[in-house]
Coordinates of C-alpha atoms in Angstrom, one line a residue:
X1 CA -0.2 -14.1 14.4
X2 CA -0.9 -13.0 17.9
X3 CA -3.6 -10.5 19.1
X4 CA -1.2 -7.5 19.1
X5 CA -0.2 -8.1 15.5
X6 CA -3.8 -8.6 14.5
X7 CA -4.9 -5.4 16.1
X8 CA -2.1 -3.5 14.4
X9 CA -3.1 -4.9 11.0
X10 CA -6.8 -4.0 11.6
X11 CA -5.8 -0.5 12.6
X12 CA -3.8 0.0 9.5
X13 CA -6.6 -1.4 7.3
X14 CA -9.2 1.0 8.7
X15 CA -6.8 3.9 8.4
X16 CA -6.4 3.0 4.8
X17 CA -10.1 2.9 4.2
X18 CA -10.5 6.3 5.9
X19 CA -7.9 7.7 3.5
X20 CA -10.0 6.5 0.6
X21 CA -13.0 8.2 2.2
X22 CA -11.1 11.4 2.4
X23 CA -10.3 11.1 -1.3
X24 CA -14.0 10.8 -2.2
X25 CA -14.8 7.1 -1.9
X26 CA -18.0 6.3 -0.1
X27 CA -18.3 3.4 2.4
X28 CA -21.5 1.9 3.8
X29 CA -19.4 0.6 6.7
X30 CA -15.7 1.7 6.7
X31 CA -14.8 -1.1 9.1
X32 CA -16.2 -3.8 6.8
X33 CA -14.2 -3.4 3.6
X34 CA -10.9 -5.3 3.0
X35 CA -8.7 -3.4 0.6
X36 CA -5.1 -4.1 -0.2
X37 CA -2.5 -1.4 -0.1
X38 CA -2.0 0.2 -3.6
X39 CA -5.6 -0.4 -4.8
X40 CA -6.8 2.6 -6.9
X41 CA -10.5 3.7 -6.4
X42 CA -12.0 6.7 -8.2
X43 CA -14.1 9.4 -6.6
X44 CA -17.8 8.8 -6.1
X45 CA -17.5 5.1 -6.0
X46 CA -19.5 3.3 -3.2
X47 CA -18.1 0.3 -1.4
X48 CA -20.5 -1.9 0.4
X49 CA -19.7 -4.2 3.4
X50 CA -17.7 -7.4 3.0
X51 CA -16.0 -6.2 -0.2
X52 CA -12.5 -7.7 -0.8
X53 CA -10.1 -5.9 -3.2
X54 CA -6.8 -7.8 -3.7
X55 CA -3.6 -7.1 -5.5
X56 CA -3.4 -4.9 -8.5
X57 CA -6.9 -3.5 -8.7
X58 CA -8.1 -0.3 -10.3
X59 CA -11.7 0.9 -10.0
X60 CA -13.0 3.9 -11.8
X61 CA -15.2 6.8 -10.7
X62 CA -18.9 6.5 -9.6
X63 CA -19.0 2.8 -9.4
X64 CA -21.0 0.7 -7.0
X65 CA -19.2 -2.4 -5.6
X66 CA -21.9 -4.4 -3.9
X67 CA -21.8 -6.5 -0.8
X68 CA -19.7 -9.7 -0.8
X69 CA -17.9 -8.9 -4.0
X70 CA -14.3 -10.0 -4.4
X71 CA -12.0 -8.4 -7.1
X72 CA -8.4 -9.5 -7.6
X73 CA -5.8 -8.1 -10.1
X74 CA -8.5 -6.5 -12.3
X75 CA -9.5 -3.2 -13.8
X76 CA -13.1 -1.8 -13.5
X77 CA -14.2 1.2 -15.6
X78 CA -16.3 4.3 -14.6
X79 CA -19.9 4.1 -13.6
X80 CA -20.0 0.3 -13.4
X81 CA -22.1 -1.7 -10.9
X82 CA -20.9 -5.0 -9.5
X83 CA -23.2 -7.0 -7.2
X84 CA -22.1 -9.9 -5.1
X85 CA -19.6 -11.3 -7.7
X86 CA -16.1 -12.6 -8.1
X87 CA -13.7 -11.0 -10.7
X88 CA -10.2 -12.4 -11.2
X89 CA -7.5 -11.1 -13.5
X90 CA -10.0 -9.5 -15.8
X91 CA -11.2 -6.2 -17.2
X92 CA -14.6 -4.6 -17.1
X93 CA -15.5 -1.4 -19.0
X94 CA -17.7 1.6 -18.3
X95 CA -21.4 1.7 -17.4
X96 CA -21.5 -2.1 -17.2
X97 CA -23.6 -4.3 -14.8
X98 CA -22.1 -7.4 -13.3
X99 CA -24.0 -9.8 -11.1
X100 CA -25.4 -10.7 -8.7
X101 CA -23.5 -13.9 -8.4
X102 CA -21.4 -13.6 -11.6
X103 CA -18.0 -15.2 -11.9
X104 CA -15.4 -13.6 -14.2
X105 CA -12.4 -16.0 -14.4
X106 CA -8.9 -14.9 -15.6
X107 CA -8.6 -13.2 -18.9
X108 CA -12.2 -12.1 -19.2
X109 CA -12.6 -8.7 -21.0
X110 CA -16.1 -7.2 -20.7
X111 CA -16.8 -4.0 -22.7
X112 CA -18.8 -0.9 -22.1
X113 CA -22.6 -0.9 -21.4
X114 CA -22.6 -4.7 -21.1
X115 CA -24.6 -7.0 -18.7
X116 CA -23.2 -10.1 -17.1
X117 CA -26.1 -11.2 -14.9
X118 CA -26.9 -13.7 -12.2
X119 CA -25.1 -17.1 -12.3
X120 CA -23.1 -16.2 -15.5
X121 CA -19.6 -17.5 -15.7
X122 CA -17.0 -16.0 -18.2
X123 CA -13.6 -17.5 -18.8
X124 CA -10.8 -16.4 -21.2
X125 CA -13.4 -14.6 -23.3
X126 CA -14.2 -11.1 -24.7
X127 CA -17.7 -9.5 -24.7
X128 CA -17.7 -6.3 -26.8
X129 CA -19.7 -3.2 -26.1
X130 CA -23.5 -3.5 -25.5
X131 CA -23.6 -7.3 -25.2
X132 CA -25.7 -9.1 -22.7
X133 CA -25.8 -12.4 -20.9
X134 CA -28.5 -11.9 -18.3
X135 CA -28.5 -15.2 -16.5
X136 CA -27.4 -18.8 -16.2
X137 CA -24.9 -18.8 -19.1
X138 CA -21.3 -20.1 -19.5
X139 CA -19.0 -18.2 -21.9
X140 CA -15.7 -20.0 -22.2
X141 CA -12.9 -19.4 -24.7
X142 CA -15.0 -17.2 -26.9
X143 CA -15.1 -13.8 -28.7
X144 CA -18.6 -12.1 -28.5
X145 CA -19.1 -9.1 -30.6
X146 CA -21.1 -5.9 -30.1
X147 CA -24.8 -5.9 -29.1
X148 CA -25.1 -9.6 -28.9
X149 CA -27.8 -11.2 -26.8
X150 CA -27.1 -14.5 -25.1
X151 CA -30.2 -16.1 -23.7
X152 CA -30.7 -18.0 -20.5
X153 CA -28.9 -21.3 -20.4
X154 CA -26.5 -20.7 -23.3
X155 CA -23.4 -22.8 -23.0
X156 CA -20.2 -22.5 -25.1
X157 CA -19.1 -26.1 -25.2
X158 CA -15.3 -25.4 -25.4
X159 CA -13.7 -28.7 -24.1
X160 CA -13.8 -32.1 -25.6
X161 CA -11.9 -33.8 -22.8
X162 CA -8.5 -33.3 -24.4
X163 CA -8.4 -29.8 -26.1
X164 CA -10.2 -26.5 -25.7
X165 CA -11.6 -24.7 -28.7
X166 CA -12.7 -21.1 -29.4
X167 CA -15.9 -19.8 -30.9
X168 CA -16.9 -16.4 -32.3
X169 CA -20.3 -14.7 -32.1
X170 CA -20.3 -11.6 -34.4
X171 CA -22.0 -8.3 -33.9
X172 CA -25.8 -8.2 -33.4
X173 CA -26.3 -11.9 -33.1
X174 CA -29.1 -13.3 -31.0
X175 CA -28.6 -16.7 -29.3
X176 CA -31.8 -18.2 -28.0
X177 CA -32.2 -19.8 -24.6
X178 CA -30.8 -23.3 -23.8
X179 CA -28.5 -23.3 -26.9
X180 CA -25.2 -25.1 -27.0
X181 CA -22.4 -23.8 -29.2
X182 CA -20.1 -26.7 -29.9
X183 CA -16.7 -25.0 -30.4
X184 CA -15.2 -24.1 -32.7
X185 CA -18.1 -22.4 -34.5
X186 CA -18.7 -18.9 -35.9
X187 CA -22.1 -17.2 -35.6
X188 CA -22.4 -14.5 -38.3
X189 CA -23.5 -10.9 -37.9
X190 CA -27.1 -10.4 -36.9
X191 CA -27.7 -14.2 -37.1
X192 CA -30.3 -15.8 -35.0
X193 CA -30.1 -19.2 -33.2
X194 CA -33.5 -20.7 -32.2
X195 CA -33.9 -21.6 -28.5
X196 CA -33.0 -25.1 -27.7
X197 CA -30.6 -25.6 -30.6
X198 CA -27.2 -27.3 -30.6
X199 CA -24.9 -25.5 -33.1
X200 CA -22.2 -27.7 -34.7
X201 CA -21.4 -25.7 -37.8
X202 CA -21.0 -22.0 -38.8
X203 CA -24.0 -19.8 -39.1
X204 CA -24.0 -17.3 -42.0
X205 CA -24.7 -13.6 -41.5
X206 CA -28.4 -12.9 -41.0
X207 CA -29.4 -16.5 -41.0
X208 CA -31.7 -18.4 -38.6
X209 CA -30.2 -21.7 -37.3
X210 CA -32.7 -24.2 -35.9
X211 CA -31.5 -27.6 -34.6
X212 CA -34.3 -29.4 -32.8
X213 CA -35.7 -33.0 -32.9
X214 CA -39.3 -33.1 -34.2
X215 CA -41.6 -33.3 -31.2
X216 CA -44.7 -35.6 -31.0
X217 CA -47.4 -36.3 -28.5
X218 CA -48.4 -39.9 -27.5
X219 CA -52.1 -39.4 -26.6
X220 CA -53.4 -41.5 -23.7
X221 CA -49.8 -42.6 -22.7
X222 CA -50.3 -41.6 -19.0
X223 CA -53.5 -43.5 -18.6
X224 CA -52.1 -46.6 -20.4
X225 CA -49.1 -46.7 -18.1
X226 CA -51.4 -46.5 -15.1
X227 CA -49.6 -43.5 -13.6
X228 CA -52.5 -41.1 -13.3
X229 CA -52.2 -39.0 -10.1
X230 CA -55.1 -39.5 -7.6

């Protein structure tokens, strides 16, 4: 591509952004958004700088698409906020918060009024309405029901090195921090998993699952080892 061709493409890109603006889309900097032809954006949506919208993308009304977000071949509902995240071949519902620094890999389906927070990765999974994964969680090959809370550091262990397996977390369940779900398992409705547990079998509705080794303190161990800090 020579300079003339580049300038022609840049002119066309900015003209396209101005057309979105005339249709009711807000831009923080109209020159700093990269939007493919054919992308659909609803009225009242705000686009921040360095946003990239590629391919078959539909964004609803009154959304906020934050700086450094990339969305490809995906659908975003109304009133949703996306901050500094990547969304590929996925669907996000209404009034949902994504990011910052979330990664929705292909075939992720996030419902209404959900939260997919910082450093959360979702792959080939469904999160139903009202569910939350606020930070540092991996949701792979799973079906998460309504109003489920996934604590910090929860991992769906879906791959054994040969095959991938699917898990289900039913409505209202609460998964404590630093828990591992060894797929395939089913967590029942309104069940609780204690923080730090590794789940290897199904959990009944309303049950508490605890899987921790018994802890003990070895008194005087530091002094005996001669590793006291001076």
